Short mmCIF file of C-alpha atoms in Angstrom, two decimals:
data_model
loop_
_atom_site.label_atom_id
_atom_site.label_comp_id
_atom_site.label_asym_id
_atom_site.label_seq_id
_atom_site.Cartn_x
_atom_site.Cartn_y
_atom_site.Cartn_z
CA UNK B 222 91.53 57.55 130.66
CA UNK B 223 89.96 59.52 133.44
CA UNK B 224 86.42 60.77 132.70
CA UNK B 225 87.14 64.23 134.16
CA UNK B 226 90.71 64.97 133.36
CA UNK B 227 92.31 67.24 135.90
CA UNK B 228 93.83 70.46 134.58
CA UNK B 229 97.51 70.23 135.59
CA UNK B 230 98.33 73.74 134.81
CA UNK B 231 96.78 77.09 134.14
CA UNK B 232 93.47 78.46 135.20
CA UNK B 233 90.26 76.36 134.73
CA UNK B 234 88.26 77.02 131.67
CA UNK B 235 85.45 79.26 132.86
CA UNK B 236 83.80 80.16 129.55
CA UNK B 237 82.85 77.77 126.68
CA UNK B 238 84.60 78.47 123.48
CA UNK B 239 82.31 80.28 121.03
CA UNK B 240 81.43 78.18 118.06
CA UNK B 241 83.02 78.59 114.72
CA UNK B 242 80.91 80.65 112.35
CA UNK B 243 80.74 80.78 108.62
CA UNK B 244 82.55 83.45 106.95
CA UNK B 245 82.58 84.03 103.05
CA UNK B 246 85.68 85.71 101.57
CA UNK B 247 86.30 86.79 98.12
CA UNK B 248 89.82 85.99 97.22
CA UNK B 249 91.49 86.47 93.82
CA UNK B 250 87.85 86.75 92.34
CA UNK B 251 86.60 83.68 93.94
CA UNK B 252 84.05 83.27 96.76
CA UNK B 253 85.41 80.96 99.59
CA UNK B 254 83.36 79.68 102.47
CA UNK B 255 85.15 79.07 105.78
CA UNK B 256 84.20 77.93 109.23
CA UNK B 257 86.46 79.77 111.64
CA UNK B 258 86.60 81.10 115.10
CA UNK B 259 86.44 85.03 115.28
CA UNK B 260 90.07 85.44 116.33
CA UNK B 261 91.38 83.84 113.07
CA UNK B 262 93.39 86.58 111.31
CA UNK B 263 93.16 87.03 107.53
CA UNK B 264 96.63 85.71 107.30
CA UNK B 265 95.90 82.50 109.10
CA UNK B 266 92.73 82.03 107.30
CA UNK B 267 94.73 82.23 104.01
CA UNK B 268 97.46 80.00 105.07
CA UNK B 269 95.83 77.52 107.33
CA UNK B 270 92.28 77.22 105.99
CA UNK B 271 92.55 77.99 102.27
CA UNK B 272 95.96 76.59 101.34
CA UNK B 273 97.02 79.95 99.94
CA UNK B 274 100.51 79.91 101.38
CA UNK B 275 102.00 82.47 99.05
CA UNK B 276 101.29 85.00 101.74
CA UNK B 277 104.00 84.69 104.45
CA UNK B 278 103.97 84.95 108.10
CA UNK B 279 107.09 86.83 109.27
CA UNK B 280 106.64 88.85 112.39
CA UNK B 281 102.84 88.40 112.86
CA UNK B 282 102.83 91.95 114.42
CA UNK B 283 102.61 94.23 111.47
CA UNK B 284 106.20 95.22 111.46
CA UNK B 285 107.78 93.19 108.53
CA UNK B 286 105.27 93.37 105.57
CA UNK B 287 105.67 89.69 104.66
CA UNK B 288 101.95 89.23 105.01
CA UNK B 289 101.01 92.11 102.65
CA UNK B 290 97.85 91.59 100.53
CA UNK B 291 95.51 93.91 98.79
CA UNK B 292 92.04 94.57 99.90
CA UNK B 293 90.02 96.51 97.50
CA UNK B 294 93.21 97.51 95.74
CA UNK B 295 94.91 98.81 98.94
CA UNK B 296 97.72 97.11 100.66
CA UNK B 297 97.41 95.94 104.33
CA UNK B 298 99.02 93.69 106.74
CA UNK B 299 96.93 90.51 106.78
CA UNK B 300 98.35 89.52 110.20
CA UNK B 301 96.66 92.67 111.88
CA UNK B 302 93.16 92.07 110.70
CA UNK B 303 90.53 89.41 111.50
CA UNK B 304 89.25 87.48 108.44
CA UNK B 305 85.73 88.04 109.48
CA UNK B 306 86.32 91.76 109.24
CA UNK B 307 87.09 91.45 105.49
CA UNK B 308 83.80 89.87 104.46
CA UNK B 309 82.46 91.58 101.33
CA UNK B 310 85.94 93.03 100.28
CA UNK B 311 87.97 92.02 97.34
CA UNK B 312 91.11 90.40 98.54
CA UNK B 313 94.10 89.83 96.29
CA UNK B 314 97.01 87.66 97.21
CA UNK B 315 100.28 86.81 95.38
CA UNK B 316 98.43 83.90 93.88
CA UNK B 317 95.99 86.24 92.16
CA UNK B 318 98.81 88.65 90.82
CA UNK B 319 100.13 86.49 87.85
CA UNK B 320 100.18 82.90 86.52
CA UNK B 321 103.10 80.61 85.72
CA UNK B 322 102.37 81.15 82.08
CA UNK B 323 102.00 84.90 82.29
CA UNK B 324 103.85 86.51 85.16
CA UNK B 325 102.77 89.78 86.60
CA UNK B 326 105.02 92.60 85.46
CA UNK B 327 106.37 92.97 89.04
CA UNK B 328 107.16 89.22 89.36
CA UNK B 329 109.09 89.46 86.05
CA UNK B 330 110.98 92.60 87.20
CA UNK B 331 111.88 90.94 90.53
CA UNK B 332 113.37 88.07 88.46
CA UNK B 333 115.03 90.34 85.90
CA UNK B 334 116.61 92.54 88.72
CA UNK B 335 117.61 89.60 91.01
CA UNK B 336 115.50 91.18 93.64
CA UNK B 337 115.54 88.50 96.20
CA UNK B 338 117.75 85.87 97.80
CA UNK B 339 115.72 83.56 100.05
CA UNK B 340 112.43 84.98 98.53
CA UNK B 341 110.41 84.76 101.84
CA UNK B 342 109.68 88.55 101.77
CA UNK B 343 108.92 88.54 97.98
CA UNK B 344 105.15 87.98 97.82
CA UNK B 345 104.65 90.66 100.45
CA UNK B 346 107.05 92.93 98.45
CA UNK B 347 105.23 92.36 95.16
CA UNK B 348 101.75 92.91 96.70
CA UNK B 349 102.98 95.99 98.56
CA UNK B 350 104.58 97.42 95.17
CA UNK B 351 101.29 96.77 93.42
CA UNK B 352 99.49 98.84 96.36
CA UNK B 353 102.08 101.60 95.88
CA UNK B 354 101.36 101.68 91.98
CA UNK B 355 97.66 101.80 92.78
CA UNK B 356 98.16 104.80 95.14
CA UNK B 357 100.19 106.67 92.42
CA UNK B 358 102.15 108.73 94.95
CA UNK B 359 105.64 107.46 94.50
CA UNK B 360 107.56 108.50 91.35
CA UNK B 361 111.13 109.02 92.30
CA UNK B 362 113.57 106.35 93.76
CA UNK B 363 113.59 108.24 97.00
CA UNK B 364 109.56 108.23 97.06
CA UNK B 365 109.63 104.50 96.30
CA UNK B 366 111.99 103.88 99.21
CA UNK B 367 109.86 105.80 101.69
CA UNK B 368 106.73 104.09 100.45
CA UNK B 369 108.08 100.59 100.46
CA UNK B 370 109.45 101.02 103.98
CA UNK B 371 106.71 98.70 105.40
CA UNK B 372 108.41 95.71 103.87
CA UNK B 373 111.69 94.47 105.41
CA UNK B 374 114.11 92.07 103.54
CA UNK B 375 116.47 90.21 105.87
CA UNK B 376 118.62 89.15 102.96
CA UNK B 377 119.08 92.86 102.19
CA UNK B 378 118.15 92.83 98.59
CA UNK B 379 116.83 96.36 98.89
CA UNK B 380 118.90 97.86 96.03
CA UNK B 381 117.53 95.34 93.49
CA UNK B 382 113.96 95.39 94.99
CA UNK B 383 114.06 99.28 94.40
CA UNK B 384 115.42 98.83 90.79
CA UNK B 385 112.47 96.09 90.07
CA UNK B 386 109.72 98.24 91.52
CA UNK B 387 111.01 101.53 89.83
CA UNK B 388 111.08 99.80 86.48
CA UNK B 389 107.41 98.87 86.76
CA UNK B 390 106.47 102.16 88.28
CA UNK B 391 108.08 103.97 85.27
CA UNK B 392 106.47 101.67 82.91
CA UNK B 393 103.05 102.53 84.49
CA UNK B 394 103.75 106.24 84.43
CA UNK B 395 104.48 105.94 80.69
CA UNK B 396 101.43 104.17 79.99
CA UNK B 397 99.38 106.84 81.95
CA UNK B 398 100.96 109.76 80.19
CA UNK C 38 94.77 85.58 121.40
CA UNK C 39 92.19 84.92 124.01
CA UNK C 40 88.73 83.65 123.12
CA UNK C 41 86.22 86.37 122.43
CA UNK C 42 82.83 86.85 120.63
CA UNK C 43 82.48 89.05 117.61
CA UNK C 44 79.63 91.29 116.53
CA UNK C 45 79.24 93.90 113.84
CA UNK C 46 77.57 97.23 114.70
CA UNK C 47 75.37 98.73 112.01
CA UNK C 48 74.63 102.09 113.65
CA UNK C 49 76.35 104.49 116.11
CA UNK C 50 73.53 104.22 118.74
CA UNK C 51 73.59 100.39 118.65
CA UNK C 52 77.31 100.41 118.97
CA UNK C 53 77.08 102.66 122.06
CA UNK C 54 74.39 100.37 123.50
CA UNK C 55 76.37 97.22 122.84
CA UNK C 56 79.54 98.75 124.43
CA UNK C 57 77.73 99.24 127.79
CA UNK C 58 77.15 95.45 127.99
CA UNK C 59 78.90 93.59 130.74
CA UNK C 60 82.38 92.17 130.28
CA UNK C 61 85.50 93.55 128.58
CA UNK C 62 83.99 95.04 125.38
CA UNK C 63 86.14 96.82 122.93
CA UNK C 64 85.42 98.50 119.54
CA UNK C 65 87.50 97.32 116.66
CA UNK C 66 88.28 99.60 113.74
CA UNK C 67 91.56 99.25 111.86
CA UNK C 68 92.67 96.83 114.64
CA UNK C 69 96.40 97.49 114.03
CA UNK C 70 97.18 98.21 117.55
CA UNK C 71 94.46 96.35 119.39
CA UNK C 72 95.01 92.93 117.56
CA UNK C 73 98.80 93.30 118.18
CA UNK C 74 98.17 93.81 121.95
CA UNK C 75 95.62 90.94 122.00
CA UNK C 76 98.30 88.68 120.44
CA UNK C 77 100.63 89.80 123.28
CA UNK C 78 97.77 89.14 125.81
CA UNK C 79 98.21 92.75 127.03
CA UNK C 80 94.60 93.33 125.95
CA UNK C 81 92.12 90.41 126.64
CA UNK C 82 88.63 91.63 125.47
CA UNK C 83 85.77 89.17 125.97
CA UNK C 84 83.90 90.78 123.01
CA UNK C 85 84.72 92.76 120.05
CA UNK C 86 82.38 95.17 118.32
CA UNK C 87 83.40 95.70 114.70
CA UNK C 88 82.49 99.34 113.90
CA UNK C 89 83.96 99.41 110.35
CA UNK C 90 80.47 99.36 108.77
CA UNK C 91 79.43 102.56 110.56
CA UNK C 92 78.87 105.53 108.26
CA UNK C 93 81.76 107.58 109.69
CA UNK C 94 84.30 107.50 106.74
CA UNK C 95 83.71 110.88 105.23
CA UNK C 96 85.91 113.85 105.15
CA UNK C 97 83.66 116.89 104.61
CA UNK C 98 83.21 120.62 105.39
CA UNK C 99 82.43 121.34 109.16
CA UNK C 100 79.64 123.85 109.86
CA UNK C 101 82.15 126.57 111.06
CA UNK C 102 84.13 126.57 107.83
CA UNK C 103 86.65 123.95 109.18
CA UNK C 104 87.02 120.41 108.05
CA UNK C 105 85.45 117.32 109.70
CA UNK C 106 87.36 114.05 109.50
CA UNK C 107 85.16 110.86 109.94
CA UNK C 108 86.45 108.74 112.80
CA UNK C 109 86.55 105.78 110.24
CA UNK C 110 88.40 107.44 107.32
CA UNK C 111 91.75 105.83 107.23
CA UNK C 112 95.00 107.64 108.08
CA UNK C 113 96.15 107.24 104.30
CA UNK C 114 92.90 108.54 102.91
CA UNK C 115 93.07 111.61 105.32
CA UNK C 116 96.82 112.36 104.52
CA UNK C 117 96.13 112.28 100.80
CA UNK C 118 92.73 114.03 100.93
CA UNK C 119 92.90 117.14 98.67
CA UNK C 120 91.37 119.52 101.24
CA UNK C 121 93.62 118.22 104.01
CA UNK C 122 96.78 118.55 101.89
CA UNK C 123 95.77 122.04 100.87
CA UNK C 124 94.39 123.42 104.10
CA UNK C 125 96.09 121.46 106.85
CA UNK C 126 99.34 120.14 105.28
CA UNK C 127 100.83 119.83 108.81
CA UNK C 128 98.32 117.09 109.48
CA UNK C 129 99.21 115.35 106.14
CA UNK C 130 102.86 115.43 106.94
CA UNK C 131 102.53 114.10 110.48
CA UNK C 132 100.34 111.25 109.37
CA UNK C 133 102.76 110.37 106.63
CA UNK C 134 105.60 110.47 108.98
CA UNK C 135 104.18 107.52 111.03
CA UNK C 136 103.78 103.83 110.63
CA UNK C 137 103.90 102.17 107.18
CA UNK C 138 101.76 102.55 104.12
CA UNK C 139 99.98 99.17 104.83
CA UNK C 140 99.27 100.36 108.48
CA UNK C 141 98.13 103.85 107.21
CA UNK C 142 95.76 102.02 104.89
CA UNK C 143 94.19 100.16 107.88
CA UNK C 144 94.35 102.52 110.61
CA UNK C 145 91.55 104.83 111.20
CA UNK C 146 91.54 108.55 112.52
CA UNK C 147 89.47 107.68 115.47
CA UNK C 148 91.57 104.54 116.26
CA UNK C 149 94.79 106.61 116.06
CA UNK C 150 93.66 108.56 119.06
CA UNK C 151 93.34 105.25 121.13
CA UNK C 152 96.91 103.95 120.29
CA UNK C 153 98.44 102.70 123.47
CA UNK C 154 102.00 103.50 124.39
CA UNK C 155 104.89 101.33 123.11
CA UNK C 156 106.69 101.38 126.45
CA UNK C 157 108.58 98.01 126.41
CA UNK C 158 107.33 97.10 129.94
CA UNK C 159 103.76 97.64 129.01
CA UNK C 160 104.15 95.02 126.40
CA UNK C 161 106.25 92.70 128.69
CA UNK C 162 103.75 90.64 130.86
CA UNK C 163 106.73 89.45 132.94
CA UNK C 164 107.50 92.73 134.37
CA UNK C 165 105.37 95.19 136.59
CA UNK C 166 103.57 97.95 134.76
CA UNK C 167 100.93 100.33 136.31
CA UNK C 168 99.27 101.02 132.95
CA UNK C 169 98.81 97.32 132.30
CA UNK C 170 98.22 96.25 135.84
CA UNK C 171 97.32 99.08 138.22
CA UNK C 172 99.39 99.02 141.39
CA UNK C 173 102.00 96.66 140.25
CA UNK C 174 104.63 99.27 139.79
CA UNK C 175 106.71 100.92 137.06
CA UNK C 176 109.54 99.06 135.52
CA UNK C 177 110.43 101.88 133.29
CA UNK C 178 111.55 104.17 136.09
CA UNK C 179 115.09 102.86 136.85
CA UNK C 180 114.66 100.57 133.84
CA UNK C 181 115.48 100.91 130.22
CA UNK C 182 113.72 104.11 129.37
CA UNK C 183 115.35 105.77 126.33
CA UNK C 184 112.18 106.04 124.35
CA UNK C 185 110.12 107.28 127.31
CA UNK C 186 108.62 110.55 128.69
CA UNK C 187 110.30 113.72 130.19
CA UNK C 188 107.28 115.94 130.61
CA UNK C 189 104.14 115.42 132.73
CA UNK C 190 105.42 112.14 134.04
CA UNK C 191 104.44 110.74 137.51
CA UNK C 192 105.90 108.28 139.86
CA UNK C 193 103.51 105.72 138.48
CA UNK C 194 104.17 106.15 134.81
CA UNK C 195 106.59 107.62 132.33
CA UNK C 196 104.95 106.29 129.11
CA UNK C 197 104.60 108.34 125.99
CA UNK C 198 101.68 108.46 123.59
CA UNK C 199 102.93 107.19 120.34
CA UNK C 200 100.93 109.03 117.75
CA UNK C 201 102.24 111.48 115.15
CA UNK C 202 98.70 112.31 113.88
CA UNK C 203 97.73 113.45 117.33
CA UNK C 204 100.59 115.82 117.75
CA UNK C 205 99.54 117.81 114.60
CA UNK C 206 95.88 117.62 115.80
CA UNK C 207 96.96 119.13 119.08
CA UNK C 208 98.87 121.90 117.41
CA UNK C 209 95.96 122.60 115.09
CA UNK C 210 93.50 122.89 118.03
CA UNK C 211 91.26 120.18 116.75
CA UNK C 212 88.08 119.00 118.64
CA UNK C 213 86.85 115.55 119.15
CA UNK C 214 83.14 114.64 118.51
CA UNK C 215 81.92 111.90 120.86
CA UNK C 216 78.69 110.10 121.15
CA UNK C 217 77.63 108.35 124.25
CA UNK C 218 74.36 107.09 125.96
CA UNK C 219 73.47 110.64 126.79
CA UNK C 220 73.91 112.18 123.40
CA UNK C 221 76.77 114.02 121.79
CA UNK C 222 79.65 116.03 123.18
CA UNK C 223 82.72 117.91 121.81
CA UNK C 224 85.96 117.47 123.54
CA UNK C 225 88.94 119.85 123.21
CA UNK C 226 91.90 117.99 121.86
CA UNK C 227 94.03 118.84 124.87
CA UNK C 228 91.41 117.51 127.08
CA UNK C 229 90.88 114.24 125.23
CA UNK C 230 94.21 112.59 126.39
CA UNK C 231 95.33 112.81 129.92
CA UNK C 232 98.57 112.75 132.23
CA UNK C 233 99.12 109.51 134.05
CA UNK C 234 98.95 110.75 137.61
CA UNK C 235 98.31 107.76 139.79
CA UNK C 236 95.95 106.20 137.38
CA UNK C 237 98.02 105.49 134.29
CA UNK C 238 95.59 102.74 133.30
CA UNK C 239 93.58 105.47 131.73
CA UNK C 240 95.01 106.94 128.54
CA UNK C 241 92.20 109.41 127.88
CA UNK C 242 88.99 111.02 129.26
CA UNK C 243 86.38 109.00 127.20
CA UNK C 244 83.71 107.14 129.09
CA UNK C 245 83.49 103.40 128.54
CA UNK C 246 80.27 103.63 126.54
CA UNK C 247 81.17 106.53 124.40
CA UNK C 248 82.46 106.51 120.80
CA UNK C 249 84.39 108.90 118.72
CA UNK C 250 82.54 109.89 115.58
CA UNK C 251 84.54 112.70 113.95
CA UNK C 252 87.52 115.03 114.53
CA UNK C 253 87.00 118.58 113.68
CA UNK C 254 89.81 120.99 112.35
CA UNK C 255 88.87 124.64 112.93
CA UNK C 256 88.93 127.10 110.02
CA UNK C 257 92.34 128.61 110.88
CA UNK C 258 94.94 128.92 108.08
CA UNK C 259 98.47 127.37 109.22
CA UNK C 260 99.18 126.12 105.63
CA UNK C 261 102.08 128.36 104.76
CA UNK C 262 104.35 128.24 107.83
CA UNK C 263 104.38 124.74 109.43
CA UNK C 264 106.82 121.90 110.10
CA UNK C 265 106.42 118.38 111.35
CA UNK C 266 109.88 117.53 112.44
CA UNK C 267 110.25 113.84 113.52
CA UNK C 268 113.55 112.69 115.20
CA UNK C 269 114.00 108.91 115.43
CA UNK C 270 116.41 106.19 115.18
CA UNK C 271 115.85 105.43 111.44
CA UNK C 272 114.46 107.74 108.91
CA UNK C 273 111.40 105.70 108.13
CA UNK C 274 108.99 103.51 110.01
CA UNK C 275 109.99 104.13 113.54
CA UNK C 276 108.33 105.97 116.45
CA UNK C 277 109.44 109.43 117.41
CA UNK C 278 112.11 110.03 120.04
CA UNK C 279 110.95 113.60 119.71
CA UNK C 280 108.62 115.13 117.23
CA UNK C 281 107.52 118.73 116.95
CA UNK C 282 104.63 120.13 115.20
CA UNK C 283 105.09 123.86 114.65
CA UNK C 284 102.67 126.31 112.88
CA UNK C 285 102.98 129.93 112.48
CA UNK C 286 101.02 132.93 111.03
CA UNK C 287 103.44 135.58 109.97
CA UNK C 288 102.96 139.22 109.16
CA UNK C 289 106.30 140.04 107.58
CA UNK C 290 108.72 138.69 110.20
CA UNK C 291 106.30 139.18 113.13
CA UNK C 292 104.47 136.12 114.52
CA UNK C 293 100.71 136.81 114.58
CA UNK C 294 99.84 133.42 116.09
CA UNK C 295 102.10 130.37 116.81
CA UNK C 296 101.31 126.77 117.56
CA UNK C 297 103.56 124.22 119.15
CA UNK C 298 103.10 120.59 120.15
CA UNK C 299 105.44 117.76 120.88
CA UNK C 300 105.30 114.03 120.47
CA UNK C 301 107.49 111.32 122.14
CA UNK C 302 107.82 113.45 125.36
CA UNK C 303 104.60 112.82 127.44
CA UNK C 304 101.61 110.65 128.22
CA UNK C 305 99.76 112.81 125.75
CA UNK C 306 100.49 114.88 122.82
CA UNK C 307 102.14 117.89 124.52
CA UNK C 308 100.80 121.24 123.45
CA UNK C 309 102.24 124.09 125.42
CA UNK C 310 100.06 127.17 125.27
CA UNK C 311 102.33 129.22 127.64
CA UNK C 312 105.11 128.66 125.28
CA UNK C 313 102.95 129.53 122.37
CA UNK C 314 102.06 132.88 124.09
CA UNK C 315 105.81 133.80 124.00
CA UNK C 316 105.56 133.52 120.20
CA UNK C 317 102.76 135.99 119.73
CA UNK C 318 103.67 139.33 118.59
CA UNK C 319 107.41 138.47 118.53
CA UNK C 320 109.94 138.47 115.69
CA UNK C 321 110.52 135.14 114.07
CA UNK C 322 114.15 135.00 115.18
CA UNK C 323 116.38 132.50 116.73
CA UNK C 324 116.31 134.48 119.99
CA UNK C 325 112.49 134.12 120.11
CA UNK C 326 112.68 130.45 119.45
CA UNK C 327 115.40 129.77 122.09
CA UNK C 328 113.14 131.44 124.67
CA UNK C 329 110.12 129.35 123.59
CA UNK C 330 112.17 126.17 123.58
CA UNK C 331 113.62 126.85 127.00
CA UNK C 332 110.05 127.47 128.34
CA UNK C 333 108.64 124.18 126.93
CA UNK C 334 111.33 122.00 128.70
CA UNK C 335 111.14 124.21 132.01
CA UNK C 336 109.61 121.30 134.00
CA UNK C 337 111.22 118.43 132.08
CA UNK C 338 112.67 115.55 134.00
CA UNK C 339 115.04 113.00 132.66
CA UNK C 340 115.16 109.29 133.82
CA UNK C 341 118.63 108.36 132.86
CA UNK C 342 118.66 106.80 129.34
CA UNK C 343 116.15 109.46 128.22
CA UNK C 344 117.65 112.43 129.71
CA UNK C 345 119.16 113.42 126.33
CA UNK C 346 115.70 114.15 125.16
CA UNK C 347 115.60 117.37 127.09
CA UNK C 348 118.36 119.04 125.09
CA UNK C 349 117.05 117.25 121.98
CA UNK C 350 113.68 118.74 122.48
CA UNK C 351 114.93 122.26 122.70
CA UNK C 352 116.93 121.95 119.54
CA UNK C 353 114.09 120.19 117.66
CA UNK C 354 111.63 122.96 118.71
CA UNK C 355 114.11 125.73 117.53
CA UNK C 356 114.67 123.92 114.26
CA UNK C 357 110.93 123.23 113.54
CA UNK C 358 110.08 126.77 114.24
CA UNK C 359 112.90 128.06 111.88
CA UNK C 360 111.68 125.63 109.14
CA UNK C 361 108.08 126.82 109.76
CA UNK C 362 109.33 130.42 109.36
CA UNK C 363 111.07 129.62 106.15
CA UNK C 364 108.06 127.66 104.77
CA UNK C 365 110.30 124.76 104.39
CA UNK C 366 108.96 121.81 106.24
CA UNK C 367 111.45 119.03 106.24
CA UNK C 368 109.36 116.30 107.70
CA UNK C 369 108.14 115.65 104.24
CA UNK C 370 107.81 111.92 104.36
CA UNK C 371 109.43 111.82 100.89
CA UNK C 372 112.54 113.60 101.97
CA UNK C 373 115.51 111.29 101.64
CA UNK C 374 118.09 112.90 103.82
CA UNK C 375 118.50 112.20 107.52
CA UNK C 376 116.69 114.89 109.64
#
């Protein structure tokens, strides 16, 4: 092997890569220590460094909603934020929503209403629906449709997704009133 | 994404100081547009300054009786703020007509002003684009330009500013509070963004070492007769082909004061004060609105695929003004029917 390998393509590296730095994230109630480069998105941190693969990478550009997680109870696209920016916040992923023994009401409703086919968008749909419930703005089917529009489903299970979300929204409204 | 260093600013003055450092330094707030552009290699900063911990998240009364929107208040918190909903419902509606709930939870008011165009060629590194690479040419002129500008365009660039929020801010005559090395200044909203001319690489008039701290809404009441009409290829989660922010103050059927701004047509939110002057003192009738609409598109120029926008803009203006008059804004994000 040559001691100084010649770059065969691209420009020469002119700046040294910055070292990885320690980042502490609070995910599903647990403090997790990571050593990552600053350009690691929250989505990549979850999937590639913490083995929390429930959160899905769809478009990686904030257009599909598959990567939706909750930060301090608010839904966001994990692909469009850096992990380091979320230090000190409370992050909830699909893994923190329910357990195998006791499903989250939204998880149960998605099963009851057959609200998915391939299931790839489902974790994002469920986290987004929880965010929608936390916001408390959507009450009717039309409002739920509009406020779930950041989550795409390529299988086209929208009708059943709407039914599942609406059931839980109505349940929550009953509890409140 | 390219490699960069990351720091966190704890105070506005420190942020401004750090921003003046050498290299391509960028502030990051919500990051929804910047990180997207970095993934596409359109933006390649060498250093990011995270400004999210700066104390700029409040929405509070402004000294003149208006409302001050903190630069770091999120779009969602702003749209659903009780004072904004009550006094500036046009702004609430415009914000809710844009992006998705997730993005609105991330995106900040200051950041919204800095959104870059969604022109396909700006994103496509394989094609010339004067905004991305000054002097390389404009691929949109003579290219696929259905979504692009018809007003205030130049031979260098026909990009549009993509924001909905900014269209309402333009109509409401907001001002932008800016802090730089030499202290604070206030910028009229229409002077914040700029037309492309032969330097389309500059979207706005902010200096490199300046930071937006707040957006002020004046104490004028346009809460009764307003409309944010957004026309797009699908009814939710799409950029505007044409959007119209219309706001009126009526005395009986006479227009005391009228405001009009358009989105999706120009390099900046397009407020037309000459057309607004044609509203003042006139009856709120179709005839008046037709005159105003014709005035707005007087200097419009189509580029082929987007030529339909000239007629669409006229009709959208008339419809928005009619809806504003009737006090029935349809741009309600919750409305289910096709606008």
